[in-house]
DNA sequence: AACTTATGCAACCGCGGGGCG
DNA sequence: TCGCCCCGCGGTTGCATAAGT
């Protein structure tokens, strides 16, 4: 017994999409909207798997996609976000309007990896290659992106989440955390326009009197954590179970995802990320509110 | 010009998570 | 609480094209 196939493979096309198939998909979504991918192919008269339709739409047909080469600014942003989030391509894509996770993933593997290597930077740890080979300078610090889940310690209280919050140094007002829901965070048209203009300015020129600080480090609290006497001692290594890892992940993502507003990557009134079912919506408000 | 190799990108696959009955 | 179903994510594959010999 296994999972039932997502679709009837015998009656579905595979491989490259034809123009006719594209048009059918576009026409259908234009009328009915996104969603219900499983039933969409039949309804749209397509001999395709629902997943294939979804992928085609999201990665290629969506009207808000930005085609063309990545800019230098996008490159640097991807590198920063990857150092922060690791291979969370969908999260990274959420910060880059018009770019898809697949596109960023491909771009990372084909261009940015090479770029980092040429700079002498490890593409996984984002540390200098010679430093990576010799191990972390601080043995008590855990690398959130690369540490196996089993390497995290028992209780969240033993952790110190050091998150240098992304901020615009000269703009205190940009630190506010607007609600991402339409019902509670709706503003007037004028306010929306001003915010969009403000956001766009920040996105277009983040160095214009403002500085992005995307540094994140997670380490063991110096007060509460057990002493680590030797970096090689298995016993001394902090242990985290799956729950704690999830706690960390959620804490980090919660901090990170709210920044879609602060960073100005939001392109419409309702934060697109928060609208999706990828987890953003839940973390839209600050944790401590 | 013909062939081989490298590269880039679209598409596929399998799995995990969340919603729901 | 459990199991089913669907969606979405990340890793991988395969094809088309460019570059090199």
mmCIF file of C-alpha atoms (C1' of nucleotides) in Angstrom:
data_model
loop_
_atom_site.group_PDB
_atom_site.id
_atom_site.type_symbol
_atom_site.label_atom_id
_atom_site.label_comp_id
_atom_site.label_asym_id
_atom_site.label_seq_id
_atom_site.Cartn_x
_atom_site.Cartn_y
_atom_site.Cartn_z
ATOM 1 C CA UNK A 1 0.000 0.000 0.000
ATOM 2 C CA UNK A 2 1.358 3.345 -0.908
ATOM 3 C CA UNK A 3 0.197 6.808 -1.489
ATOM 4 C CA UNK A 4 -2.218 6.991 -4.371
ATOM 5 C CA UNK A 5 -0.819 8.794 -7.396
ATOM 6 C CA UNK A 6 -1.665 12.469 -7.624
ATOM 7 C CA UNK A 7 -3.233 11.889 -11.001
ATOM 8 C CA UNK A 8 -3.934 9.234 -13.569
ATOM 9 C CA UNK A 9 -0.510 9.021 -15.122
ATOM 10 C CA UNK A 10 -1.675 6.963 -18.099
ATOM 11 C CA UNK A 11 -3.793 9.816 -19.402
ATOM 12 C CA UNK A 12 -1.566 12.791 -18.762
ATOM 13 C CA UNK A 13 0.929 14.587 -20.953
ATOM 14 C CA UNK A 14 4.428 15.174 -19.728
ATOM 15 C CA UNK A 15 7.304 17.304 -20.835
ATOM 16 C CA UNK A 16 7.286 20.714 -22.431
ATOM 17 C CA UNK A 17 4.036 22.629 -22.541
ATOM 18 C CA UNK A 18 2.528 23.630 -25.856
ATOM 19 C CA UNK A 19 1.166 27.092 -26.573
ATOM 20 C CA UNK A 20 -2.310 25.672 -26.690
ATOM 21 C CA UNK A 21 -1.944 24.146 -23.243
ATOM 22 C CA UNK A 22 -0.569 27.402 -21.891
ATOM 23 C CA UNK A 23 -3.479 29.319 -23.308
ATOM 24 C CA UNK A 24 -6.006 26.910 -21.859
ATOM 25 C CA UNK A 25 -4.437 27.230 -18.460
ATOM 26 C CA UNK A 26 -4.281 31.010 -18.631
ATOM 27 C CA UNK A 27 -7.868 31.246 -19.799
ATOM 28 C CA UNK A 28 -9.091 28.969 -17.065
ATOM 29 C CA UNK A 29 -7.254 30.753 -14.252
ATOM 30 C CA UNK A 30 -8.303 34.125 -15.608
ATOM 31 C CA UNK A 31 -11.904 33.083 -15.158
ATOM 32 C CA UNK A 32 -11.766 30.854 -12.093
ATOM 33 C CA UNK A 33 -8.653 31.984 -10.295
ATOM 34 C CA UNK A 34 -5.867 29.900 -8.798
ATOM 35 C CA UNK A 35 -6.391 26.863 -6.626
ATOM 36 C CA UNK A 36 -8.036 23.438 -6.776
ATOM 37 C CA UNK A 37 -5.110 22.232 -8.794
ATOM 38 C CA UNK A 38 -6.192 18.637 -8.656
ATOM 39 C CA UNK A 39 -9.463 19.275 -10.389
ATOM 40 C CA UNK A 40 -8.207 22.078 -12.594
ATOM 41 C CA UNK A 41 -6.789 19.999 -15.459
ATOM 42 C CA UNK A 42 -10.061 18.248 -16.108
ATOM 43 C CA UNK A 43 -12.069 21.438 -15.768
ATOM 44 C CA UNK A 44 -9.711 23.279 -18.085
ATOM 45 C CA UNK A 45 -9.590 20.456 -20.608
ATOM 46 C CA UNK A 46 -5.921 19.760 -20.026
ATOM 47 C CA UNK A 47 -4.311 16.340 -20.086
ATOM 48 C CA UNK A 48 -1.923 17.335 -17.352
ATOM 49 C CA UNK A 49 -1.336 16.538 -13.728
ATOM 50 C CA UNK A 50 -2.555 19.218 -11.310
ATOM 51 C CA UNK A 51 0.903 19.669 -9.939
ATOM 52 C CA UNK A 52 2.226 20.238 -13.411
ATOM 53 C CA UNK A 53 -0.417 22.916 -14.005
ATOM 54 C CA UNK A 54 0.425 24.636 -10.756
ATOM 55 C CA UNK A 55 4.135 24.615 -11.554
ATOM 56 C CA UNK A 56 3.604 25.894 -15.059
ATOM 57 C CA UNK A 57 1.453 28.734 -13.809
ATOM 58 C CA UNK A 58 3.633 29.730 -10.893
ATOM 59 C CA UNK A 59 6.965 29.467 -12.667
ATOM 60 C CA UNK A 60 6.109 30.605 -16.134
ATOM 61 C CA UNK A 61 2.650 31.943 -16.869
ATOM 62 C CA UNK A 62 1.867 34.156 -13.897
ATOM 63 C CA UNK A 63 1.425 37.692 -15.190
ATOM 64 C CA UNK A 64 3.434 39.337 -12.408
ATOM 65 C CA UNK A 65 6.611 37.465 -13.211
ATOM 66 C CA UNK A 66 9.690 39.494 -13.865
ATOM 67 C CA UNK A 67 11.538 37.945 -16.764
ATOM 68 C CA UNK A 68 15.125 38.648 -17.616
ATOM 69 C CA UNK A 69 18.472 38.687 -15.924
ATOM 70 C CA UNK A 70 18.971 39.171 -12.218
ATOM 71 C CA UNK A 71 20.408 42.510 -11.219
ATOM 72 C CA UNK A 72 23.476 42.922 -9.043
ATOM 73 C CA UNK A 73 21.206 44.086 -6.229
ATOM 74 C CA UNK A 74 19.093 40.953 -6.544
ATOM 75 C CA UNK A 75 22.248 38.839 -6.498
ATOM 76 C CA UNK A 76 23.415 40.374 -3.253
ATOM 77 C CA UNK A 77 19.978 40.141 -1.719
ATOM 78 C CA UNK A 78 19.727 36.459 -2.580
ATOM 79 C CA UNK A 79 23.129 35.847 -1.024
ATOM 80 C CA UNK A 80 22.113 37.703 2.129
ATOM 81 C CA UNK A 81 18.805 35.894 2.375
ATOM 82 C CA UNK A 82 20.405 32.539 1.724
ATOM 83 C CA UNK A 83 22.879 33.166 4.495
ATOM 84 C CA UNK A 84 19.893 33.896 6.701
ATOM 85 C CA UNK A 85 17.424 31.253 5.598
ATOM 86 C CA UNK A 86 19.427 28.554 3.857
ATOM 87 C CA UNK A 87 17.774 26.665 0.998
ATOM 88 C CA UNK A 88 14.342 28.055 1.776
ATOM 89 C CA UNK A 89 13.811 29.088 -1.804
ATOM 90 C CA UNK A 90 10.157 29.925 -1.402
ATOM 91 C CA UNK A 91 10.938 32.264 1.487
ATOM 92 C CA UNK A 92 13.705 33.890 -0.479
ATOM 93 C CA UNK A 93 11.419 34.219 -3.486
ATOM 94 C CA UNK A 94 8.921 35.944 -1.230
ATOM 95 C CA UNK A 95 11.396 38.801 -0.830
ATOM 96 C CA UNK A 96 12.018 39.140 -4.547
ATOM 97 C CA UNK A 97 8.920 40.346 -6.337
ATOM 98 C CA UNK A 98 8.400 38.727 -9.694
ATOM 99 C CA UNK A 99 10.892 35.954 -9.045
ATOM 100 C CA UNK A 100 9.960 32.349 -8.393
ATOM 101 C CA UNK A 101 11.523 29.862 -6.031
ATOM 102 C CA UNK A 102 12.457 27.639 -8.942
ATOM 103 C CA UNK A 103 14.093 30.495 -10.790
ATOM 104 C CA UNK A 104 16.079 31.549 -7.741
ATOM 105 C CA UNK A 105 17.062 27.992 -6.986
ATOM 106 C CA UNK A 106 18.327 27.509 -10.538
ATOM 107 C CA UNK A 107 20.078 30.844 -10.482
ATOM 108 C CA UNK A 108 21.723 30.013 -7.201
ATOM 109 C CA UNK A 109 22.999 26.681 -8.471
ATOM 110 C CA UNK A 110 24.228 27.984 -11.797
ATOM 111 C CA UNK A 111 25.529 31.471 -11.027
ATOM 112 C CA UNK A 112 25.712 32.497 -7.415
ATOM 113 C CA UNK A 113 27.439 29.379 -6.161
ATOM 114 C CA UNK A 114 30.224 30.005 -8.631
ATOM 115 C CA UNK A 115 30.340 33.640 -7.670
ATOM 116 C CA UNK A 116 30.729 32.819 -3.987
ATOM 117 C CA UNK A 117 33.373 30.209 -4.645
ATOM 118 C CA UNK A 118 35.351 32.718 -6.685
ATOM 119 C CA UNK A 119 35.173 35.036 -3.677
ATOM 120 C CA UNK A 120 36.467 32.229 -1.490
ATOM 121 C CA UNK A 121 33.197 31.852 0.377
ATOM 122 C CA UNK A 122 31.567 28.570 1.308
ATOM 123 C CA UNK A 123 28.179 28.369 -0.388
ATOM 124 C CA UNK A 124 26.531 26.594 2.542
ATOM 125 C CA UNK A 125 27.993 28.332 5.560
ATOM 126 C CA UNK A 126 28.743 31.701 3.934
ATOM 127 C CA UNK A 127 32.016 31.727 5.782
ATOM 128 C CA UNK A 128 35.430 32.046 4.175
ATOM 129 C CA UNK A 129 36.403 28.675 2.759
ATOM 130 C CA UNK A 130 39.588 28.357 4.831
ATOM 131 C CA UNK A 131 37.649 29.188 7.983
ATOM 132 C CA UNK A 132 34.941 26.663 7.102
ATOM 133 C CA UNK A 133 37.524 23.962 6.617
ATOM 134 C CA UNK A 134 39.042 24.696 10.011
ATOM 135 C CA UNK A 135 35.667 24.764 11.718
ATOM 136 C CA UNK A 136 33.769 27.499 13.461
ATOM 137 C CA UNK A 137 35.823 30.036 15.347
ATOM 138 C CA UNK A 138 33.336 29.855 18.163
ATOM 139 C CA UNK A 139 32.575 26.253 19.081
ATOM 140 C CA UNK A 140 29.558 27.230 21.172
ATOM 141 C CA UNK A 141 27.770 28.757 18.225
ATOM 142 C CA UNK A 142 25.442 26.606 16.184
ATOM 143 C CA UNK A 143 25.034 27.181 12.528
ATOM 144 C CA UNK A 144 21.301 27.059 12.113
ATOM 145 C CA UNK A 145 21.412 26.327 8.423
ATOM 146 C CA UNK A 146 23.918 23.515 8.446
ATOM 147 C CA UNK A 147 23.694 21.904 11.842
ATOM 148 C CA UNK A 148 21.840 18.604 11.822
ATOM 149 C CA UNK A 149 18.596 18.757 13.724
ATOM 150 C CA UNK A 150 19.947 16.282 16.232
ATOM 151 C CA UNK A 151 22.644 18.747 17.198
ATOM 152 C CA UNK A 152 20.303 21.213 18.849
ATOM 153 C CA UNK A 153 19.935 21.375 22.603
ATOM 154 C CA UNK A 154 17.063 20.234 24.755
ATOM 155 C CA UNK A 155 15.233 23.345 25.811
ATOM 156 C CA UNK A 156 14.600 26.612 24.066
ATOM 157 C CA UNK A 157 15.656 28.434 27.217
ATOM 158 C CA UNK A 158 19.162 27.238 26.592
ATOM 159 C CA UNK A 159 19.263 29.091 23.394
ATOM 160 C CA UNK A 160 20.068 32.601 22.591
ATOM 161 C CA UNK A 161 18.564 33.783 19.379
ATOM 162 C CA UNK A 162 20.666 36.655 18.305
ATOM 163 C CA UNK A 163 18.848 38.348 15.567
ATOM 164 C CA UNK A 164 20.089 41.686 14.449
ATOM 165 C CA UNK A 165 16.785 42.840 13.219
ATOM 166 C CA UNK A 166 16.608 44.181 9.750
ATOM 167 C CA UNK A 167 16.152 47.859 10.128
ATOM 168 C CA UNK A 168 16.439 51.085 8.335
ATOM 169 C CA UNK A 169 18.735 53.109 10.504
ATOM 170 C CA UNK A 170 17.274 56.496 9.799
ATOM 171 C CA UNK A 171 13.619 55.543 9.669
ATOM 172 C CA UNK A 172 12.051 54.611 12.942
ATOM 173 C CA UNK A 173 8.628 54.619 11.341
ATOM 174 C CA UNK A 174 9.621 51.877 8.962
ATOM 175 C CA UNK A 175 9.946 49.556 11.896
ATOM 176 C CA UNK A 176 6.274 49.470 12.572
ATOM 177 C CA UNK A 177 4.593 46.156 12.021
ATOM 178 C CA UNK A 178 1.476 46.649 9.978
ATOM 179 C CA UNK A 179 -1.058 43.893 9.930
ATOM 180 C CA UNK A 180 -1.042 41.834 6.809
ATOM 181 C CA UNK A 181 -4.722 40.996 6.887
ATOM 182 C CA UNK A 182 -7.123 42.982 4.822
ATOM 183 C CA UNK A 183 -9.652 43.195 7.603
ATOM 184 C CA UNK A 184 -7.425 44.653 10.269
ATOM 185 C CA UNK A 185 -4.764 46.488 8.327
ATOM 186 C CA UNK A 186 -6.602 48.243 5.553
ATOM 187 C CA UNK A 187 -5.483 51.785 4.950
ATOM 188 C CA UNK A 188 -6.725 54.574 2.793
ATOM 189 C CA UNK A 189 -5.722 54.770 -0.833
ATOM 190 C CA UNK A 190 -3.492 57.716 -0.137
ATOM 191 C CA UNK A 191 -1.736 55.930 2.673
ATOM 192 C CA UNK A 192 -1.308 52.895 0.495
ATOM 193 C CA UNK A 193 0.220 54.954 -2.270
ATOM 194 C CA UNK A 194 2.576 56.678 0.118
ATOM 195 C CA UNK A 195 3.630 53.404 1.657
ATOM 196 C CA UNK A 196 4.159 51.803 -1.713
ATOM 197 C CA UNK A 197 6.227 54.774 -2.812
ATOM 198 C CA UNK A 198 8.190 54.588 0.403
ATOM 199 C CA UNK A 199 8.691 50.862 0.038
ATOM 200 C CA UNK A 200 9.704 51.176 -3.571
ATOM 201 C CA UNK A 201 12.264 53.817 -2.688
ATOM 202 C CA UNK A 202 13.739 51.565 -0.070
ATOM 203 C CA UNK A 203 13.809 48.644 -2.458
ATOM 204 C CA UNK A 204 15.267 50.622 -5.316
ATOM 205 C CA UNK A 205 17.949 52.188 -3.205
ATOM 206 C CA UNK A 206 18.383 50.562 0.170
ATOM 207 C CA UNK A 207 21.641 52.389 0.777
ATOM 208 C CA UNK A 208 20.008 55.769 0.488
ATOM 209 C CA UNK A 209 20.625 56.833 4.063
ATOM 210 C CA UNK A 210 19.448 53.472 5.269
ATOM 211 C CA UNK A 211 21.271 50.291 5.930
ATOM 212 C CA UNK A 212 20.078 46.758 5.784
ATOM 213 C CA UNK A 213 21.353 44.508 8.483
ATOM 214 C CA UNK A 214 20.450 40.928 7.767
ATOM 215 C CA UNK A 215 22.854 39.249 10.109
ATOM 216 C CA UNK A 216 21.541 36.351 12.113
ATOM 217 C CA UNK A 217 23.333 34.119 14.515
ATOM 218 C CA UNK A 218 22.053 31.504 16.856
ATOM 219 C CA UNK A 219 24.160 30.451 19.739
ATOM 220 C CA UNK A 220 23.913 28.895 23.148
ATOM 221 C CA UNK A 221 23.059 31.349 25.859
ATOM 222 C CA UNK A 222 26.170 32.159 27.807
ATOM 223 C CA UNK A 223 24.231 32.063 31.049
ATOM 224 C CA UNK A 224 22.037 29.033 30.691
ATOM 225 C CA UNK A 225 23.796 26.787 28.311
ATOM 226 C CA UNK A 226 25.811 23.793 29.377
ATOM 227 C CA UNK A 227 29.514 24.286 29.130
ATOM 228 C CA UNK A 228 31.131 22.964 26.019
ATOM 229 C CA UNK A 229 34.547 21.840 27.031
ATOM 230 C CA UNK A 230 35.641 20.364 23.761
ATOM 231 C CA UNK A 231 34.401 20.907 20.274
ATOM 232 C CA UNK A 232 35.100 17.272 19.449
ATOM 233 C CA UNK A 233 33.426 15.786 22.492
ATOM 234 C CA UNK A 234 30.163 14.143 21.507
ATOM 235 C CA UNK A 235 28.857 14.396 25.061
ATOM 236 C CA UNK A 236 29.553 18.062 25.272
ATOM 237 C CA UNK A 237 27.744 18.895 22.075
ATOM 238 C CA UNK A 238 24.410 20.528 22.678
ATOM 239 C CA UNK A 239 21.442 18.447 21.637
ATOM 240 C CA UNK A 240 18.200 19.635 20.221
ATOM 241 C CA UNK A 241 15.228 17.509 19.451
ATOM 242 C CA UNK A 242 12.861 18.087 16.599
ATOM 243 C CA UNK A 243 10.486 20.236 18.612
ATOM 244 C CA UNK A 244 13.205 22.598 19.625
ATOM 245 C CA UNK A 245 14.420 22.834 16.119
ATOM 246 C CA UNK A 246 10.928 23.770 15.048
ATOM 247 C CA UNK A 247 10.778 26.340 17.818
ATOM 248 C CA UNK A 248 13.954 27.884 16.557
ATOM 249 C CA UNK A 249 12.836 27.746 13.001
ATOM 250 C CA UNK A 250 9.533 29.367 13.822
ATOM 251 C CA UNK A 251 11.170 32.017 15.929
ATOM 252 C CA UNK A 252 13.543 32.877 13.181
ATOM 253 C CA UNK A 253 10.989 32.791 10.434
ATOM 254 C CA UNK A 254 8.594 34.818 12.548
ATOM 255 C CA UNK A 255 11.167 37.521 12.836
ATOM 256 C CA UNK A 256 12.138 37.265 9.234
ATOM 257 C CA UNK A 257 8.833 37.110 7.460
ATOM 258 C CA UNK A 258 7.385 40.193 9.072
ATOM 259 C CA UNK A 259 10.113 42.096 7.362
ATOM 260 C CA UNK A 260 8.441 41.876 4.009
ATOM 261 C CA UNK A 261 6.792 45.094 4.991
ATOM 262 C CA UNK A 262 9.847 46.697 6.436
ATOM 263 C CA UNK A 263 11.934 45.801 3.449
ATOM 264 C CA UNK A 264 9.363 47.156 1.108
ATOM 265 C CA UNK A 265 9.131 44.055 -1.025
ATOM 266 C CA UNK A 266 5.424 44.046 -0.725
ATOM 267 C CA UNK A 267 3.908 44.916 -4.057
ATOM 268 C CA UNK A 268 0.240 45.112 -3.252
ATOM 269 C CA UNK A 269 -1.937 46.186 -0.399
ATOM 270 C CA UNK A 270 -2.061 42.735 1.125
ATOM 271 C CA UNK A 271 1.301 41.155 1.624
ATOM 272 C CA UNK A 272 1.447 38.409 -0.968
ATOM 273 C CA UNK A 273 3.497 36.241 1.313
ATOM 274 C CA UNK A 274 1.005 36.540 4.086
ATOM 275 C CA UNK A 275 -1.773 35.590 1.752
ATOM 276 C CA UNK A 276 -0.194 32.332 0.755
ATOM 277 C CA UNK A 277 -0.546 29.156 2.677
ATOM 278 C CA UNK A 278 3.199 28.825 3.022
ATOM 279 C CA UNK A 279 3.198 29.838 6.661
ATOM 280 C CA UNK A 280 3.733 33.570 6.336
ATOM 281 C CA UNK A 281 0.289 34.555 7.431
ATOM 282 C CA UNK A 282 0.646 32.986 10.853
ATOM 283 C CA UNK A 283 3.795 34.925 11.558
ATOM 284 C CA UNK A 284 2.566 38.162 10.198
ATOM 285 C CA UNK A 285 2.303 39.829 13.595
ATOM 286 C CA UNK A 286 5.206 40.193 15.986
ATOM 287 C CA UNK A 287 5.539 37.239 18.328
ATOM 288 C CA UNK A 288 5.331 39.327 21.470
ATOM 289 C CA UNK A 289 2.257 41.294 20.496
ATOM 290 C "C1'" DA B 1 30.960 21.357 -40.600
ATOM 291 C "C1'" DA B 2 30.595 17.757 -37.276
ATOM 292 C "C1'" DC B 3 31.018 16.185 -32.926
ATOM 293 C "C1'" DT B 4 31.532 16.576 -27.861
ATOM 294 C "C1'" DT B 5 31.068 18.840 -23.615
ATOM 295 C "C1'" DA B 6 29.215 22.377 -20.646
ATOM 296 C "C1'" DT B 7 25.536 25.196 -19.215
ATOM 297 C "C1'" DG B 8 20.909 26.908 -18.172
ATOM 298 C "C1'" DC B 9 16.373 26.215 -17.298
ATOM 299 C "C1'" DA B 10 11.799 23.991 -17.347
ATOM 300 C "C1'" DA B 11 9.639 20.257 -15.541
ATOM 301 C "C1'" DC B 12 9.213 16.140 -12.654
ATOM 302 C "C1'" DC B 13 9.277 13.484 -8.342
ATOM 303 C "C1'" DG B 14 8.811 12.363 -3.641
ATOM 304 C "C1'" DC B 15 7.983 13.912 0.758
ATOM 305 C "C1'" DG B 16 6.164 16.657 4.606
ATOM 306 C "C1'" DG B 17 2.757 19.605 6.590
ATOM 307 C "C1'" DG B 18 -1.768 21.346 7.296
ATOM 308 C "C1'" DG B 19 -6.754 21.108 6.901
ATOM 309 C "C1'" DC B 20 -10.668 18.485 7.583
ATOM 310 C "C1'" DG B 21 -13.931 14.833 8.521
ATOM 311 C "C1'" DT C 1 -6.608 11.259 17.848
ATOM 312 C "C1'" DC C 2 -6.267 9.303 13.464
ATOM 313 C "C1'" DG C 3 -6.192 8.888 8.639
ATOM 314 C "C1'" DC C 4 -7.035 10.809 4.178
ATOM 315 C "C1'" DC C 5 -6.409 14.329 0.804
ATOM 316 C "C1'" DC C 6 -4.336 18.166 -1.241
ATOM 317 C "C1'" DC C 7 -0.888 21.651 -1.675
ATOM 318 C "C1'" DG C 8 3.591 23.349 -1.723
ATOM 319 C "C1'" DC C 9 8.531 22.784 -1.221
ATOM 320 C "C1'" DG C 10 13.199 21.329 -2.286
ATOM 321 C "C1'" DG C 11 16.072 18.185 -4.775
ATOM 322 C "C1'" DT C 12 16.832 16.149 -9.082
ATOM 323 C "C1'" DT C 13 16.436 15.089 -13.926
ATOM 324 C "C1'" DG C 14 16.333 15.783 -18.764
ATOM 325 C "C1'" DC C 15 16.286 18.509 -22.755
ATOM 326 C "C1'" DA C 16 17.709 22.448 -25.628
ATOM 327 C "C1'" DT C 17 21.231 25.384 -26.714
ATOM 328 C "C1'" DA C 18 25.850 27.438 -26.452
ATOM 329 C "C1'" DA C 19 30.642 26.918 -26.408
ATOM 330 C "C1'" DG C 20 34.706 24.453 -27.378
ATOM 331 C "C1'" DT C 21 37.593 21.260 -30.140
#
